[in-house]
Coordinates of C-alpha atoms in Angstrom, one line a residue:
X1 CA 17.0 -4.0 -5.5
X2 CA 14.7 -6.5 -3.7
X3 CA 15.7 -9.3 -6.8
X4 CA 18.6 -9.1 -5.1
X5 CA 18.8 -9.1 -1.5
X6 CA 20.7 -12.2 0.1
X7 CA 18.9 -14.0 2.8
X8 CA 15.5 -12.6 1.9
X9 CA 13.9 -16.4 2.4
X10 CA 13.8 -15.4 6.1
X11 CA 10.9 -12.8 5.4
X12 CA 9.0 -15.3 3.4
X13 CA 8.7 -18.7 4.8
X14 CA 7.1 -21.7 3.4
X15 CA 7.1 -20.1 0.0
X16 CA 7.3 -22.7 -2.8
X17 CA 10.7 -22.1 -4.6
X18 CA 10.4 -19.7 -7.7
X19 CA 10.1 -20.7 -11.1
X20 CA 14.0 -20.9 -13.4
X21 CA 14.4 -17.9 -15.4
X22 CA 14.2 -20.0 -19.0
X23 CA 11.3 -18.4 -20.2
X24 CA 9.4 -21.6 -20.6
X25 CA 6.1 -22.4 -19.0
X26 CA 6.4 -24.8 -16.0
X27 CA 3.4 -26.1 -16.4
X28 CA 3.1 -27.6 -19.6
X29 CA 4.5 -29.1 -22.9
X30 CA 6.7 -27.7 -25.4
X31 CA 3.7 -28.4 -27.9
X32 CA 1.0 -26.2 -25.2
X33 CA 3.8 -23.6 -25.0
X34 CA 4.0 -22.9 -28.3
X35 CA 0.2 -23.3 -28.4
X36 CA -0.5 -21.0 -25.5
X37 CA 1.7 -18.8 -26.7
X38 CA 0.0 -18.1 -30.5
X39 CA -3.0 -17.9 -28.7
X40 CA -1.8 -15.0 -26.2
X41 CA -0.2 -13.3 -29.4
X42 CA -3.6 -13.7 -31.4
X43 CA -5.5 -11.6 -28.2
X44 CA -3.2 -8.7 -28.2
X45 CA -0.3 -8.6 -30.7
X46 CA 3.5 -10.1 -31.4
X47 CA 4.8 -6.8 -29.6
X48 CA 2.6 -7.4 -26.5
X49 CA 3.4 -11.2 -25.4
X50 CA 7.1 -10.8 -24.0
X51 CA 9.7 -13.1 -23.1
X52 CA 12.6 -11.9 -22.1
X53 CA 14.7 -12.3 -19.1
X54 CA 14.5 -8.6 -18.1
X55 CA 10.7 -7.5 -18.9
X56 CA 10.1 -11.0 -16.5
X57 CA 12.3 -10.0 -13.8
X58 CA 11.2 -6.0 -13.9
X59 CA 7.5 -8.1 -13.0
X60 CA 8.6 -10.6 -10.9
X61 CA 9.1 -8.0 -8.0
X62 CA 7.9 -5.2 -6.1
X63 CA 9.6 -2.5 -3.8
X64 CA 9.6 -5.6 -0.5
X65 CA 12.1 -7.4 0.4
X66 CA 11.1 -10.5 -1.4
X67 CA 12.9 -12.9 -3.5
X68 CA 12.3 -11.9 -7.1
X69 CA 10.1 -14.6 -8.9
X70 CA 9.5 -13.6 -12.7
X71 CA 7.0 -15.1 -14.5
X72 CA 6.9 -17.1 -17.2
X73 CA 5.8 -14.6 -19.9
X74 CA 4.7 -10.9 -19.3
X75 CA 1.6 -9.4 -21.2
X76 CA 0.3 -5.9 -21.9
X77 CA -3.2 -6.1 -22.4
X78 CA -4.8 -2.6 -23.8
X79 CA -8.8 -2.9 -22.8
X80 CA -10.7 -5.3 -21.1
X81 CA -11.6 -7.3 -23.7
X82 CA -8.1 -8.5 -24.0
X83 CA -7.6 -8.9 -20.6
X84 CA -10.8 -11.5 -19.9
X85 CA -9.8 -13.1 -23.6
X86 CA -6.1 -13.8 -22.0
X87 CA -7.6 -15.2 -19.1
X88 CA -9.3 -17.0 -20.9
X89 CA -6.5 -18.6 -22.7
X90 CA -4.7 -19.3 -18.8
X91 CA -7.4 -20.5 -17.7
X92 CA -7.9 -23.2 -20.4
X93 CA -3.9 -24.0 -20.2
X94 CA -4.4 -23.7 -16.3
X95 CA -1.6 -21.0 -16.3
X96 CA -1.4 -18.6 -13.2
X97 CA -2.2 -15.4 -13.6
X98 CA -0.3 -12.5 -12.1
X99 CA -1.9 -9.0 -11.9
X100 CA 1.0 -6.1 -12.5
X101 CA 0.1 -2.5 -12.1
X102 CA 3.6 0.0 -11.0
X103 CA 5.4 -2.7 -8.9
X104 CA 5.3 -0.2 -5.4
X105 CA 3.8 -2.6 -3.3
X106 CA 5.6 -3.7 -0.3
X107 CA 4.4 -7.0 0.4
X108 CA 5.7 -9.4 -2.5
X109 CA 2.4 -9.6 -4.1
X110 CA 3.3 -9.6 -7.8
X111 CA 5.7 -12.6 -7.5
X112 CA 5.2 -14.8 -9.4
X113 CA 6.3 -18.2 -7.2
X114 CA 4.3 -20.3 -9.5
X115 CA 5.7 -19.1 -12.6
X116 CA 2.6 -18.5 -15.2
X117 CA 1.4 -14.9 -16.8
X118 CA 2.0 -11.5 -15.7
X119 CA -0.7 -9.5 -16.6
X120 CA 1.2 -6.0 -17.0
X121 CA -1.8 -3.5 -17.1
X122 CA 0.1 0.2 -17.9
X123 CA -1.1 0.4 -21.3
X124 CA -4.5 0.6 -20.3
X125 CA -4.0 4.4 -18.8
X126 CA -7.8 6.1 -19.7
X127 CA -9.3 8.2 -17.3
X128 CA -13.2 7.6 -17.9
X129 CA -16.5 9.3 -17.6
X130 CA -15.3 11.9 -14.9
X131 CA -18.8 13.6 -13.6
X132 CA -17.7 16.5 -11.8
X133 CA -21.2 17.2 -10.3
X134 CA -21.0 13.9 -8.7
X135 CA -17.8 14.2 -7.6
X136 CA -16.3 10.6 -8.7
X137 CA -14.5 9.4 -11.6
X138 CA -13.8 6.0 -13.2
X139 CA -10.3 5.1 -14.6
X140 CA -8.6 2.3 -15.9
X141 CA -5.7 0.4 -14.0
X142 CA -2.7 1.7 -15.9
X143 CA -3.7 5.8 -14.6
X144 CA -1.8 6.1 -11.5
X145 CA -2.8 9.2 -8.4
X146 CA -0.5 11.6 -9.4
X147 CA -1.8 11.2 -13.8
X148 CA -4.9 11.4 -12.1
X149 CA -4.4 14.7 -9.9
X150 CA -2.9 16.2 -13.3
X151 CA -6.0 15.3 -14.9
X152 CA -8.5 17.0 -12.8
X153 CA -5.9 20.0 -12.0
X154 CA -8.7 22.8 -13.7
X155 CA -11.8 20.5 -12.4
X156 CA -11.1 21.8 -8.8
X157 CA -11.3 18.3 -7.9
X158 CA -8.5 15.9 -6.2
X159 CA -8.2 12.3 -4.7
X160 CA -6.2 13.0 -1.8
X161 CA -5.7 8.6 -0.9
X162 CA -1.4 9.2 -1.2
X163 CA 0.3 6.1 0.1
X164 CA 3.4 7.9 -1.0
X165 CA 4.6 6.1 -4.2
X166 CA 2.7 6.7 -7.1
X167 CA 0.8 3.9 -7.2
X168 CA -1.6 2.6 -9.9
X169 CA -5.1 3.6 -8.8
X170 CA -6.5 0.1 -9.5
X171 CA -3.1 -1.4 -7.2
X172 CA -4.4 0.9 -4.6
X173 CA -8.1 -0.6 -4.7
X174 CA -6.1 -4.1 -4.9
X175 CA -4.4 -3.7 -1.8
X176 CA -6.6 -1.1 0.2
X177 CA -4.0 1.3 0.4
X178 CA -4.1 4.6 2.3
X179 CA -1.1 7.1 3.4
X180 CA -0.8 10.3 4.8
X181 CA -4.3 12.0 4.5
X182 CA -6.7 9.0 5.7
X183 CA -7.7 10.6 9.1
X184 CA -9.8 12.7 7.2
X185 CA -10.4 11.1 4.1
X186 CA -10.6 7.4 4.9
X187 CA -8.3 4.6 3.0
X188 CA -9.3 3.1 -1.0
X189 CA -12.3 0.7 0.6
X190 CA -14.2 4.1 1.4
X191 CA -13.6 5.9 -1.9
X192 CA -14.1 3.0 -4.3
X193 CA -18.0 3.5 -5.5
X194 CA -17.8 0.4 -8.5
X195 CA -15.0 -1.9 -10.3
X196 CA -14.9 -4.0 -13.0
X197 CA -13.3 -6.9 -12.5
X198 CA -11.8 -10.2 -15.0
X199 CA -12.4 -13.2 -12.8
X200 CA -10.0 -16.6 -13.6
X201 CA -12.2 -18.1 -16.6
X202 CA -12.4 -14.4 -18.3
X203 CA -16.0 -13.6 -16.7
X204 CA -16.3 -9.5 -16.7
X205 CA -18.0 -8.1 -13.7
X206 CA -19.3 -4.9 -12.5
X207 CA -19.4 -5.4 -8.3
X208 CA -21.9 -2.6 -7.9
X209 CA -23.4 -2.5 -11.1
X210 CA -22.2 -1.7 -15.4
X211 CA -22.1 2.1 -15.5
X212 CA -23.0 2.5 -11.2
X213 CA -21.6 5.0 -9.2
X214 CA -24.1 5.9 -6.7
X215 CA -22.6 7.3 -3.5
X216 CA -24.1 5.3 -1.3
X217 CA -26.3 1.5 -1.6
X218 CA -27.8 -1.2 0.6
X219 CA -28.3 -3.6 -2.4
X220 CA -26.8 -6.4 -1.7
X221 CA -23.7 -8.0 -0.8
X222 CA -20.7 -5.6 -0.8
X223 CA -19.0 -6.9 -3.8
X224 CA -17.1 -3.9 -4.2
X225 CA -15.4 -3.9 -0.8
X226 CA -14.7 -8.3 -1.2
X227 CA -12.2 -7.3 -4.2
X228 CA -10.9 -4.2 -2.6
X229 CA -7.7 -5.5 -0.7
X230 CA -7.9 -8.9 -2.7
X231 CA -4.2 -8.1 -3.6
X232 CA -5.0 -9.9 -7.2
X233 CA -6.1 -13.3 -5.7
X234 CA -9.7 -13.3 -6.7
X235 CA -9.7 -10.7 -10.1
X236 CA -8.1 -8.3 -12.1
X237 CA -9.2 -5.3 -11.5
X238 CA -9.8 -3.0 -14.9
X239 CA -11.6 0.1 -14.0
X240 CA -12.2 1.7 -10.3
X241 CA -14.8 3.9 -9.9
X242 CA -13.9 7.2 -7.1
X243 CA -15.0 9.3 -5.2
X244 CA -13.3 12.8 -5.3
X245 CA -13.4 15.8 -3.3
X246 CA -13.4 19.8 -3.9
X247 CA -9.5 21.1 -3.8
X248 CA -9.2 23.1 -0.4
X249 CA -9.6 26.4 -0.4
X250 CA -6.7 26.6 2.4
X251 CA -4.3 24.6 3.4
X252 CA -2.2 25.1 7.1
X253 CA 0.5 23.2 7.8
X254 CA 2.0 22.8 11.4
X255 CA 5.5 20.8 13.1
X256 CA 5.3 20.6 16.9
X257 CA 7.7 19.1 19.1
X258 CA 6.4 17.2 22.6
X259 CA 8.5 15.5 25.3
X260 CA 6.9 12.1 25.0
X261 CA 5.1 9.6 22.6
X262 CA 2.3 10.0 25.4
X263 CA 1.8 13.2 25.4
X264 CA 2.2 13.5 21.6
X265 CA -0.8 10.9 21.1
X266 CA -2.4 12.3 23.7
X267 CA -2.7 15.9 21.4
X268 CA -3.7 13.8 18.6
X269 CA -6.6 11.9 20.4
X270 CA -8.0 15.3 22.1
X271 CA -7.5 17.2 18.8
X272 CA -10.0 14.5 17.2
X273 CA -12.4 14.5 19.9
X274 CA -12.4 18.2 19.7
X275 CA -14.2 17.9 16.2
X276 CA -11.3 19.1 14.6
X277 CA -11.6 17.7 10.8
X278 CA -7.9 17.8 10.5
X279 CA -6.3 16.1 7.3
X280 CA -3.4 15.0 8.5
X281 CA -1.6 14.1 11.4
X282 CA 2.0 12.2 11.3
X283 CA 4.4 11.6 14.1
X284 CA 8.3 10.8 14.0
X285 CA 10.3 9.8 17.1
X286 CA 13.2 11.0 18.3
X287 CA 15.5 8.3 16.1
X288 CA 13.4 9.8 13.0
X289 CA 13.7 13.6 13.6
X290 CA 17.5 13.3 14.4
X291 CA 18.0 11.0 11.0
X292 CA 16.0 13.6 9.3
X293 CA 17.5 16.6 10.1
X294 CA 21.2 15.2 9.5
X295 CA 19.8 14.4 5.9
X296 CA 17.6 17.6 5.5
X297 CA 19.9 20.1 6.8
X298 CA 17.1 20.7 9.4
X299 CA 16.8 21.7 12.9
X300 CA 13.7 20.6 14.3
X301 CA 14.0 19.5 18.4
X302 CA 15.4 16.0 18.6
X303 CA 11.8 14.8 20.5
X304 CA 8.7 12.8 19.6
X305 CA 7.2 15.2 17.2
X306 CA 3.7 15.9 15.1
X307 CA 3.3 17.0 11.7
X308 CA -0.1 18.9 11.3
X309 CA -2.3 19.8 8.0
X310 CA -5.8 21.4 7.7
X311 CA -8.1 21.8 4.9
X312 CA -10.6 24.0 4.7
X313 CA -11.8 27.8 4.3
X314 CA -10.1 30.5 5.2
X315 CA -12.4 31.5 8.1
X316 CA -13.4 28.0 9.2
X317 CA -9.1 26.9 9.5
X318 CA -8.5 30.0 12.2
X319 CA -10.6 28.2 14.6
X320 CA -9.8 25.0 14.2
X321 CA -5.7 26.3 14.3
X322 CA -6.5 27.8 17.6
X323 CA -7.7 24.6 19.2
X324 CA -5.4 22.3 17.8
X325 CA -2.3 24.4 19.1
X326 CA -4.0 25.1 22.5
X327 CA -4.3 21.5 23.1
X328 CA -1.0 20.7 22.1
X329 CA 0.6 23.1 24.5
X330 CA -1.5 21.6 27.2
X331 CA -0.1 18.8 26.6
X332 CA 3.5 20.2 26.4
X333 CA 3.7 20.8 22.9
X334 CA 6.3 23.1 22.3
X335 CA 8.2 24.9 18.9
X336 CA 5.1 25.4 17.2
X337 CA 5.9 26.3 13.2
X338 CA 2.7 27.2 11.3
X339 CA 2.5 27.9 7.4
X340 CA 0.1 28.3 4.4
X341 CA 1.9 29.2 1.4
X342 CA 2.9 26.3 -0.6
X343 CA 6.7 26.8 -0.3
X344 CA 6.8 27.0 3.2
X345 CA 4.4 24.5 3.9
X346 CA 6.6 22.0 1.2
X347 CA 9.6 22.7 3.7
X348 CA 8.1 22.2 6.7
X349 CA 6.7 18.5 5.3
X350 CA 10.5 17.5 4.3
X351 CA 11.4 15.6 6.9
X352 CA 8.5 13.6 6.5
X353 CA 9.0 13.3 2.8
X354 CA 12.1 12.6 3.2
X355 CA 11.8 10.1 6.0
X356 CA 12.5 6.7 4.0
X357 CA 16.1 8.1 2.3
X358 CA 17.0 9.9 5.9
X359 CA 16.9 6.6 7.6
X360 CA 18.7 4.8 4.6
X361 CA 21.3 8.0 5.3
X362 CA 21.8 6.3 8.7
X363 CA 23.6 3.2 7.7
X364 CA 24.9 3.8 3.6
X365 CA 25.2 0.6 1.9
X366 CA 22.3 -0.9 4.0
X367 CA 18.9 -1.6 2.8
X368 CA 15.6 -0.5 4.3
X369 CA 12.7 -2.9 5.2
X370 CA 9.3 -1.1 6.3
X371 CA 7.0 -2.5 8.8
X372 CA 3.4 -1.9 8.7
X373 CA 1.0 -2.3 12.0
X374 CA -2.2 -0.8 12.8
X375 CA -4.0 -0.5 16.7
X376 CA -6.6 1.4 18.5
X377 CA -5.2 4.8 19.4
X378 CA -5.5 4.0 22.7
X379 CA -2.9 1.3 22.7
X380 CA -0.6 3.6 20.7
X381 CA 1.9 5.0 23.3
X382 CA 2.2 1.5 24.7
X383 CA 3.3 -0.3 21.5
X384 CA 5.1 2.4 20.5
X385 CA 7.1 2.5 23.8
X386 CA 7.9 -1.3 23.7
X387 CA 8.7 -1.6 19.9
X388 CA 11.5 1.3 20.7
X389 CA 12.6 -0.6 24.0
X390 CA 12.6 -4.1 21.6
X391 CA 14.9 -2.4 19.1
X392 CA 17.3 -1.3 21.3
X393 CA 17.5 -4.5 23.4
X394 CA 18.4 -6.3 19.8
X395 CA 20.7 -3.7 18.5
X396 CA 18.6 -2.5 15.3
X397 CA 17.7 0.4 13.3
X398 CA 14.2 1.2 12.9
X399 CA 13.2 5.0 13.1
X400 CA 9.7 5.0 13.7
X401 CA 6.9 7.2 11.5
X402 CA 3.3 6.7 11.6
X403 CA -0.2 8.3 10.6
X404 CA -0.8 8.7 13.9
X405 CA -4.4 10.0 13.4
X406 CA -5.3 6.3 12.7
X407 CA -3.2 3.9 15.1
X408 CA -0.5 2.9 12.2
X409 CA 3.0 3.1 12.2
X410 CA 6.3 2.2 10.7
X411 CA 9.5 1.0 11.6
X412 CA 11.5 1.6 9.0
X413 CA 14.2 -1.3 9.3
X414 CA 17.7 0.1 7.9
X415 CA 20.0 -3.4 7.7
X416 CA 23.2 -4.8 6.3
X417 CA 21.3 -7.6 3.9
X418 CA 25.0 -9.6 4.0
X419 CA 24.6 -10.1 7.9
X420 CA 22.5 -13.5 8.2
X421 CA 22.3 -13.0 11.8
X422 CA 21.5 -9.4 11.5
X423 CA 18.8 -10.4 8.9
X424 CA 17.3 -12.8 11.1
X425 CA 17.3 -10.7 14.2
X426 CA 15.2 -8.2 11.9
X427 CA 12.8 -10.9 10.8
X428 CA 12.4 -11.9 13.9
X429 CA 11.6 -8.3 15.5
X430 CA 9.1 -7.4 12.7
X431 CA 7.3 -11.0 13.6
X432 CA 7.1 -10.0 17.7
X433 CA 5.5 -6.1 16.9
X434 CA 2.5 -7.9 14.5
X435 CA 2.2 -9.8 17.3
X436 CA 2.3 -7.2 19.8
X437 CA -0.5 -5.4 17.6
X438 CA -2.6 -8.1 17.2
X439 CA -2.7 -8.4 21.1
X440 CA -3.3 -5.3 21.3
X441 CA -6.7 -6.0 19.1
X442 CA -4.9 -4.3 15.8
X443 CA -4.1 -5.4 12.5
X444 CA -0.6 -7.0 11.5
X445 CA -1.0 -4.6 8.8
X446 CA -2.2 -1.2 8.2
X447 CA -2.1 -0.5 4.9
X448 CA 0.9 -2.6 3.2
X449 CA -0.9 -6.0 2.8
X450 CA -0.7 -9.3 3.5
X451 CA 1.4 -10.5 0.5
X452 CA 3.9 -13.2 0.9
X453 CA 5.6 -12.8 4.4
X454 CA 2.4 -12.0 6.3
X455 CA 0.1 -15.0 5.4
X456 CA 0.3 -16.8 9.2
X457 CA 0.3 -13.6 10.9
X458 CA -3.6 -13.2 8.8
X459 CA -5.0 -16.8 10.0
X460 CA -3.6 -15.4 13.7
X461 CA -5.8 -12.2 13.4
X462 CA -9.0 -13.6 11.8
X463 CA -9.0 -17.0 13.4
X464 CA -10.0 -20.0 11.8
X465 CA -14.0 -19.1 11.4
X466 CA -12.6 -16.1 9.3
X467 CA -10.2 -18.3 7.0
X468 CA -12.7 -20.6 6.3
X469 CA -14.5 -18.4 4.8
X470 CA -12.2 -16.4 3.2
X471 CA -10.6 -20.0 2.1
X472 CA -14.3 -20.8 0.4
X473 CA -14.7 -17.3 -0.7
X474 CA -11.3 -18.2 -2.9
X475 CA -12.5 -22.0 -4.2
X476 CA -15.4 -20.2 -5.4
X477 CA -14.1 -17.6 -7.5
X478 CA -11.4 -19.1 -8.5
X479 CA -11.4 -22.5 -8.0
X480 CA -7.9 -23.9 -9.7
X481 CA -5.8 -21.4 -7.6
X482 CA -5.0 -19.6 -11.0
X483 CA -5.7 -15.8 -9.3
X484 CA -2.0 -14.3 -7.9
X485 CA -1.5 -17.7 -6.3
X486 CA 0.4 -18.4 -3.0
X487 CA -0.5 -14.3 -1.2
X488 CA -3.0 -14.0 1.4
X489 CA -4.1 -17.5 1.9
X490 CA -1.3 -20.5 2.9
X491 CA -0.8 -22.5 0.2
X492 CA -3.7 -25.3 0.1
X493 CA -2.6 -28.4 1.6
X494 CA 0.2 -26.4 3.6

């Protein structure tokens, strides 16, 4: 849907114009195409070098909404041994190479606006020396959470990182994602213990070490952590190396209704001071909870309200159940629903589950856009309270869902894409709340990325010490721009 979407330059400026759709290298000679291209067949097969129009458009976008840019030519690589012998062959031809795992991100950050080769990485789907004692697990980029999950169903081990989508594991380490249960369980740059990673001229390396997965070092730089959240622009990443963590023997699930975002964050900031390991704890607004139950058939109060999970023992959740709810009804907290078996747990999570598709159900025929900011919890109530006043004083749609437990929320922009002025009234909003977080000392993004559409808004939050480095950091590693060029960094020159 995003190859589509009229007016989408607007969330993407400065990018350089994409690439025609011939299916011919921009960057070189008939003679080097057909060249480069025997040579990409020679690594991994006739059947794996692809040209057509729809394979490249399928990989010249993600779920954002970003012009789509297809590549030039779309490979499928099946070990890593093809994968640094392609890059290899780019990096000879000087061909840009575009890292593909499921195409869920958010950000634009597998267009390709320079043309060259999409690296499509699904056939290479192992999951790898699991050592259950030591709770981790390496897999290859092509095995995504939920394959994963399946995999270790009779292990009674999970990784519980869910940004929602079911994301390639390796796309997750590439863009440090998170989701729902990283209160408790922190984001992908605490649970990646190792990764192997194909650098521009086909070099193979192992950040923490061939064959590591010690749960804890102090040798060295962090290599590991520099290539998680890369987004593609300094490797490939072709095995991730995680930890997991014992299935719960209980799981509790809670909705509770409050009369303010205040008093709702409030809860949520006493609840983690109280020591309460809780696992998850969302919030909807009003706008959210009203869109949801008109789509779920639900009934929930039509007021800021908390979604609640525990994990734990069956003895150790009663407490920790007790104190939660006391402190929300101190707090005003009202319409308390608890659960523990599965179904009614499943039912009580709907709304949120269903959040994205309710807020489409607002407006049918519009398109959604998600924002993606990140502050202290302190400063929570006050964005929150000023990006709600900013949407109504510009007539938009943007329920408004968060992980609450860690400062980051959504709007979840719901837009007619054939309304220029609409459009650009949306742009426009989603650039004033990254600003608003960032003076609020948060992040213009969470857990999306910086991609295309949030490269200024990056130099604005690290300053120029920060790029500089990260800019030399880049002319290091890859020093012909050839790694996923044009995300993260402004294009050199520009």
């Amino acid at each position: 849907a995003a190859c589509g979407f009229p007016n989408e330059a607007v969330f993407s400026p400065n990018i350089p114009s994409c690439p025609h759709s011939s299916g011919r290298f921009s960057h070189s000679s008939l003679d080097l195409q057909v060249t480069t291209l025997s040579a990409l067949r020679s690594v991994c097969g006739e059947d794996s070098v692809l040209l057509g129009e729809a394979v490249r458009e399928q990989h010249g976008r993600d779920e954002s909404v970003h012009r789509c840019c297809p590549p030039d030519v779309v490979v499928f690589p099946h070990c890593v041994e093809e994968v640094s012998a392609l890059a290899k062959v780019c990096h000879k031809h000087r061909l840009p190479i575009i890292p593909f795992g499921t195409g869920t991100g958010l950000e634009g950050g597998v267009s390709a606006v320079q043309g060259g080769v999409c690296f499509s990485l699904r056939k290479m789907e192992q999951v790898l020396d699991l050592h259950q004692e030591d709770f981790d697990v390496t897999v290859e980029p092509g095995v995504t959470r939920k394959a994963l999950n399946a995999y270790l169903r009779d292990t009674g081990l999970w990784f519980p990182v869910d940004p929602g989508a079911d994301a390639s594991l390796c796309g997750m380490a590439a863009t440090s994602a998170s989701g729902t249960n990283a209160v408790r369980y922190g984001t992908m740059r605490e649970n990646v213990l190792n990764l192997e990673v194909v650098l521009a001229d086909g070099t193979v390396v192992h950040t923490a070490g061939k064959g590591r997965h010690p749960r804890k070092t102090s040798a060295g730089y962090n290599l590991t952590n520099l290539f998680v959240g890369s987004e593609g622009t300094l490797g490939i990443l072709t095995k991730t190396t995680l930890r997991l963590y014992g299935v719960p023997e209980v799981v509790v699930s809670a909705v509770c209704s409050f009369p303010s975002v205040q008093s709702a964050v409030d809860s949520t900031v006493q609840i983690l001071q109280s020591g309460v390991p809780i696992a998850r704890i969302e919030f909807l607004d009003e706008v959210m909870v009203d869109a949801c139950n008109r789509f779920s058939s639900l009934s929930y109060p039509v007021t800021p309200t908390l979604f609640l999970e525990f994990h734990g023992s069956e003895g150790g959740l009663e407490g920790q159940v007790k104190t939660a709810e006391d402190i929300s009804q101190s707090n005003g907290g009202s319409d308390f629903q608890w659960a523990v078996d599965v179904e009614t747990r499943n039912l009580l999570w709907k709304a949120r589950h269903d959040a994205w598709y309710a807020a489409l159900a607002l407006r049918p025929g519009c398109k959604a856009y998600a924002t993606d900011v990140c502050v202290p919890l302190s400063r929570l109530p006050q964005i929150i309270v000023e990006t709600k006043q900013d949407l109504v004083e510009n007539r938009l749609t943007g329920p408004i869902a968060g992980h609450v437990g860690d400062g980051n929320f959504h709007c979840l922009m719901v837009l007619d894409p054939g309304d220029p002025e609409e459009v650009q009234r949306v742009h426009l909003f989603t650039e004033r709340l990254a600003r608003r977080a960032l003076a609020m000392d948060g992040t213009c993004t969470g857990e999306h990325g910086v991609g295309l559409g949030k490269r200024a808004l990056l130099c604005e939050e690290l300053g120029h010490a920060a790029m500089q480095v990260t800019s030399s950091l880049k002319q290091m590693l890859d020093p012909m721009n050839l790694m996923n060029p044009g995300k993260i960094l402004q294009p050199r020159g520009g």
